[in-house]
Short mmCIF file of C-alpha atoms in Angstrom, two decimals:
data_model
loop_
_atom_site.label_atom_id
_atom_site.label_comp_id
_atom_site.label_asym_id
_atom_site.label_seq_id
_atom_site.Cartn_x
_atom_site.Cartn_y
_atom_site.Cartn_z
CA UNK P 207 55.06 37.67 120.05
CA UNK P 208 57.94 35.99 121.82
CA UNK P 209 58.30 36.55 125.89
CA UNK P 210 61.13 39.03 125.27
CA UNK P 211 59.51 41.15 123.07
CA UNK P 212 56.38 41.23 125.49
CA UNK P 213 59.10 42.05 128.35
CA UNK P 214 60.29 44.97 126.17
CA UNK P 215 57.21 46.49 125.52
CA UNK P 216 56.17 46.30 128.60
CA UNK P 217 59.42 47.70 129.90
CA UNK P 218 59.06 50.93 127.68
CA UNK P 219 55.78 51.36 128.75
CA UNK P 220 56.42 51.34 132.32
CA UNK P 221 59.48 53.60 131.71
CA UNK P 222 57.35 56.39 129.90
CA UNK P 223 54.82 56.12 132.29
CA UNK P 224 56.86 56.51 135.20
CA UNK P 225 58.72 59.11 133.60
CA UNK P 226 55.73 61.36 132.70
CA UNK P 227 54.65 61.10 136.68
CA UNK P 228 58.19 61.85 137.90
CA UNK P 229 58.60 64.82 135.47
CA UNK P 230 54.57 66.11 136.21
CA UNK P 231 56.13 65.69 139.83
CA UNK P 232 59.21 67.71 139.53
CA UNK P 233 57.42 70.53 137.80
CA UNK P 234 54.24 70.83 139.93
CA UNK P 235 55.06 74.69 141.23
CA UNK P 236 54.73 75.50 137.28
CA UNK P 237 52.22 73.55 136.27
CA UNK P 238 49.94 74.69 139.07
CA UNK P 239 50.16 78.63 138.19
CA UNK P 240 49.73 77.40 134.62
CA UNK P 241 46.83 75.22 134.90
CA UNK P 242 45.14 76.85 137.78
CA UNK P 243 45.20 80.77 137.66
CA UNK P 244 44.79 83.12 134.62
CA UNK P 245 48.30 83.31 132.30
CA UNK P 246 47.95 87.30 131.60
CA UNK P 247 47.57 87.94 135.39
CA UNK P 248 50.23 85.32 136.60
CA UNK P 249 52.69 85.45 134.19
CA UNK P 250 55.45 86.71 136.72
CA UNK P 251 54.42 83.33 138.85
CA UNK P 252 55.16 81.29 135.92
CA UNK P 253 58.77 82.98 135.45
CA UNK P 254 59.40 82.11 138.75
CA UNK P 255 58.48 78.42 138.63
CA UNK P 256 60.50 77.81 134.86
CA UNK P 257 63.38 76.69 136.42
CA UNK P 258 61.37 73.83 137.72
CA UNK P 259 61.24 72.49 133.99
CA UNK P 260 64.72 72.38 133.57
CA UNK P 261 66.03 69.92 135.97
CA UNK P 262 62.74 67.79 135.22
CA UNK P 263 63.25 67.55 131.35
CA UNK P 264 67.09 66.95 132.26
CA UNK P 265 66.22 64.29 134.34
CA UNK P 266 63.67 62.52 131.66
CA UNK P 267 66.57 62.66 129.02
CA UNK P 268 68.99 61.01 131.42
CA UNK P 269 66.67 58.62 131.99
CA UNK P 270 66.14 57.72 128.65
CA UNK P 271 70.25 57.89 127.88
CA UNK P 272 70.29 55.09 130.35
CA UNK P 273 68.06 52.85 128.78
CA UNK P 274 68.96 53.31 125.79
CA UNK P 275 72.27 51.43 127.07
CA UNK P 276 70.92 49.17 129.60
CA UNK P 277 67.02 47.77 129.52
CA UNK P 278 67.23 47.24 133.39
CA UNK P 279 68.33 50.70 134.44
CA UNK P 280 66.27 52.09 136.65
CA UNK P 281 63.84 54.61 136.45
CA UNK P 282 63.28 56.57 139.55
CA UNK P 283 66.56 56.17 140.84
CA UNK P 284 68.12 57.18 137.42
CA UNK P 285 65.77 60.13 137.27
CA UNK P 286 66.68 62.06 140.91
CA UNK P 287 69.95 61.15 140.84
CA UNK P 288 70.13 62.84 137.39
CA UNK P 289 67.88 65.26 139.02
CA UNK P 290 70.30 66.41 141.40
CA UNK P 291 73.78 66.26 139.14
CA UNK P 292 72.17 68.24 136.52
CA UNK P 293 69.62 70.37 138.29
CA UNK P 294 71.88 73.71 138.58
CA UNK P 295 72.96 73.50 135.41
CA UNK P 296 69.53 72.53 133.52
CA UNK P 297 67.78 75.38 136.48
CA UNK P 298 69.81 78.26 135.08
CA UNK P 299 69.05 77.28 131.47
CA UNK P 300 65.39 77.17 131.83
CA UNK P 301 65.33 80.32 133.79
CA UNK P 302 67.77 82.45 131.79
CA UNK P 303 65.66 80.86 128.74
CA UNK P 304 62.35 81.94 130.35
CA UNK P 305 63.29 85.27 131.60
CA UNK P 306 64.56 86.07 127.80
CA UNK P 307 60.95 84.83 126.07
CA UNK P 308 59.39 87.31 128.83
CA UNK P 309 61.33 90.30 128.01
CA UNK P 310 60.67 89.90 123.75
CA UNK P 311 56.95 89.15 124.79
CA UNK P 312 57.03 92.70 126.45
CA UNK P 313 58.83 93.90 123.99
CA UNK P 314 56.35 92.85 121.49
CA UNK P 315 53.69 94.32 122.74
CA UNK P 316 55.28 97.74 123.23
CA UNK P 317 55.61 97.74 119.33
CA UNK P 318 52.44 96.39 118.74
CA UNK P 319 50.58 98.74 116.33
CA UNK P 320 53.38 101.66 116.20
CA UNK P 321 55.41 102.16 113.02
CA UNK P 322 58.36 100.36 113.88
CA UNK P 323 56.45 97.01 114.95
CA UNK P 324 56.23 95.58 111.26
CA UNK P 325 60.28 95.77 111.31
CA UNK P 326 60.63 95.04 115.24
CA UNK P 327 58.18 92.38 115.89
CA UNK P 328 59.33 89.80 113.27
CA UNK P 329 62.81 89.89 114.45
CA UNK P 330 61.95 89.58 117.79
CA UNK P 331 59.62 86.34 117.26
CA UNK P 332 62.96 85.21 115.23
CA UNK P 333 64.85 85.65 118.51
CA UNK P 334 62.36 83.88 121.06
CA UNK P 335 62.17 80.89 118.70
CA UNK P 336 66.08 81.04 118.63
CA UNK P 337 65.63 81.22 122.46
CA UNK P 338 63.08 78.25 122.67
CA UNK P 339 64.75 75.68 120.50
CA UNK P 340 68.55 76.72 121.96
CA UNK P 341 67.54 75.41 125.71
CA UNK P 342 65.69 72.59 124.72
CA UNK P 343 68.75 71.08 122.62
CA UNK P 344 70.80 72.58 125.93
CA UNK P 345 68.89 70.62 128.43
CA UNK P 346 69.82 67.29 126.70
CA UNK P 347 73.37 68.74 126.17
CA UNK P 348 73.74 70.02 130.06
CA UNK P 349 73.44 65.50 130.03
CA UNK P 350 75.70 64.68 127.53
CA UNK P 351 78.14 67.04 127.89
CA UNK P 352 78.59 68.03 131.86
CA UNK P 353 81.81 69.09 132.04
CA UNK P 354 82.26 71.63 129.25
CA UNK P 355 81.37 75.17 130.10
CA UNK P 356 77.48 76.15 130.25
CA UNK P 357 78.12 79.57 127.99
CA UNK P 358 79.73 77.52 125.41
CA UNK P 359 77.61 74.73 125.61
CA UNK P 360 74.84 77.18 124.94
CA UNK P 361 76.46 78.67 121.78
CA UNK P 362 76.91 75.26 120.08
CA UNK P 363 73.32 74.01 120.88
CA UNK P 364 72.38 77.32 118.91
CA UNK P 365 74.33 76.89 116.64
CA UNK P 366 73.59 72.57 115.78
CA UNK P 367 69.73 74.11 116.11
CA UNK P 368 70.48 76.20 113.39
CA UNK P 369 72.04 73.63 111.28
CA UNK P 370 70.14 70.28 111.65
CA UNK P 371 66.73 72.15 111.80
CA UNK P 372 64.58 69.14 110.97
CA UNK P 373 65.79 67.59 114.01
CA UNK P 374 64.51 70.87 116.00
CA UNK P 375 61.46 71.24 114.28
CA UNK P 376 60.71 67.42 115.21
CA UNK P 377 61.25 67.99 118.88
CA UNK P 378 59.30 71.28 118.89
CA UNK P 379 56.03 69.61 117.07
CA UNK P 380 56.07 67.09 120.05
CA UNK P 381 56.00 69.69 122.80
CA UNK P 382 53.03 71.36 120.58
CA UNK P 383 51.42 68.47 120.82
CA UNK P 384 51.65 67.77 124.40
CA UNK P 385 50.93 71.43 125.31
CA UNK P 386 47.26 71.53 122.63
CA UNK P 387 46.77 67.78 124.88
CA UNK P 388 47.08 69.44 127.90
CA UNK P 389 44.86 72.59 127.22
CA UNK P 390 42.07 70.32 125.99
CA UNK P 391 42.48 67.43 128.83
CA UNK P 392 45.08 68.13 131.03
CA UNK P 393 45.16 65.09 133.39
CA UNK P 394 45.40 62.41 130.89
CA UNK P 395 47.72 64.62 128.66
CA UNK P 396 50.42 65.61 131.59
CA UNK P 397 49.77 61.29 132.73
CA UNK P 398 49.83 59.59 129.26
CA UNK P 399 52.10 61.70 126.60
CA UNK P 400 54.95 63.68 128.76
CA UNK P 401 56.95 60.63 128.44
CA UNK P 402 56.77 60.01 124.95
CA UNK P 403 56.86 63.52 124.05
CA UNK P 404 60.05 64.28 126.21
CA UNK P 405 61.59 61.10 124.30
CA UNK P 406 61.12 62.48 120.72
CA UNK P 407 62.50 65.44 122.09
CA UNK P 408 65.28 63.74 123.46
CA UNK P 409 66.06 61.82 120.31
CA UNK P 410 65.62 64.97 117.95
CA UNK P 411 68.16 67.20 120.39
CA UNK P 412 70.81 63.73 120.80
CA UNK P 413 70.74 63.31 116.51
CA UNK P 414 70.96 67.56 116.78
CA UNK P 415 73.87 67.32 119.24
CA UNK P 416 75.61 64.22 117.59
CA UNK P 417 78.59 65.94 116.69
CA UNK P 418 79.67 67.36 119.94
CA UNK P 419 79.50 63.44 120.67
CA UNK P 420 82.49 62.40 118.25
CA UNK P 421 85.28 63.60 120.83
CA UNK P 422 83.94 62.05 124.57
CA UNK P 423 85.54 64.59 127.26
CA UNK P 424 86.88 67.21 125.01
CA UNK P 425 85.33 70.71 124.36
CA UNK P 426 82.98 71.26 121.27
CA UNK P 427 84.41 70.90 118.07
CA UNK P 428 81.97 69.52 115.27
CA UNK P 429 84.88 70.13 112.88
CA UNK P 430 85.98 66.66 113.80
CA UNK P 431 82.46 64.68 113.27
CA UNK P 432 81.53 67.29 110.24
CA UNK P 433 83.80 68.14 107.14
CA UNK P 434 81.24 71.20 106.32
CA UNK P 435 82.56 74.69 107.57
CA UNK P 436 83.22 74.99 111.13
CA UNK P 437 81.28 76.47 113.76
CA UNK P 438 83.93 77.98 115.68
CA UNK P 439 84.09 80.82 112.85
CA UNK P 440 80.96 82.67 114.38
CA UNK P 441 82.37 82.58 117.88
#
């Protein structure tokens, strides 16, 4: 292999390294109540520390926007400064996203064995997974797209979720992975594969959100990027 291909291997590697430490950093609060104390009897801790994953997976996908333009952009710098732009935004995503997955998973459970659970509980697994996948395409989006409105933002990640599901389905496999790594060995797993499994997800929710890119700096409109049937019509 040629000295420039050497240099670019070695360049991603140290970029999804770095990455997986910074993000492992960023979330610590969760990923301590997680790892560390029982789920069932913690739960409320871990609703608390979501937020934390917001502005971290922001962060990651910034970071890999940047190189994705520019080998030599750095890393660290290019992760907190996206870290701060983007951590409100990303925060209240996250949060709103795990406070919502909390209230079906009660839900649930209340209709867990009664007569209205075989009609209740489907629909409300439908919902969480609409949850799920709608603010993990959002915290890429909340990058791509900072200056259009967060509630509108929200309804066309749900929406581009809906309609490119491969690319969602993609994106959630990775984050299976990485979470069945990290129950069996979490060290290496939260060290070795957050990176690359934040940058599948960040290539699956950019291809998902590739329409909203057609018009930089306006407002939402695949119309323009897409000739099938708008998605204004459901808003």
């Amino acid at each position: 292999m040629s000295h420039e291909i050497y240099a670019r291997v070695f360049t991603t590697a140290y970029a999804l390294l770095a990455t997986s430490a910074l993000v492992v950093g960023a979330t610590a609060p969760f990923l301590a109540v997680l790892l560390f104390t029982p789920v069932t009897a913690s739960w409320p801790l871990l609703v608390l520390t979501a937020p934390f994953l917001g502005p971290a997976f922001a962060a990651a996908h910034a970071v890999f926007g940047s190189l994705a333009q520019d080998d030599g952009a750095p890393v660290v710098r290019g992760f907190l400064r996206a870290w701060r732009r983007h951590g409100r935004r990303s925060a209240i995503v996250a949060g709103a996203a795990a406070a919502l997955l909390v209230v079906l998973a009660v839900d649930v459970r209340a209709a867990w064995g009664s007569p209205v659970g075989a009609v209740a509980i489907p629909v409300l697994v439908v919902l969480a997974a609409l949850a799920a996948v709608t603010a993990l395409v959002a915290l890429t989006g909340v990058v791509e797209h900072p200056d259009v409105p967060l509630g509108r933002l929200l309804r066309a990640c749900l929406f581009l979720a809906l309609r490119r599901p491969q690319f969602t389905v993609v994106s959630s496999a990775a984050l299976w992975v990485l979470a069945a790594a990290v129950g069996a060995v979490p060290v290496p797993a939260l060290a070795l594969l957050t990176g690359p499994a934040l940058y599948v997800v960040w290539v699956g929710s950019r291809a998902t959100l590739k329409p909203l890119r057609a018009v930089p700096g306006s407002e939402p409109d695949p119309r323009r990027a897409d000739p099938r049937p708008s998605f204004r019509h459901p808003f």
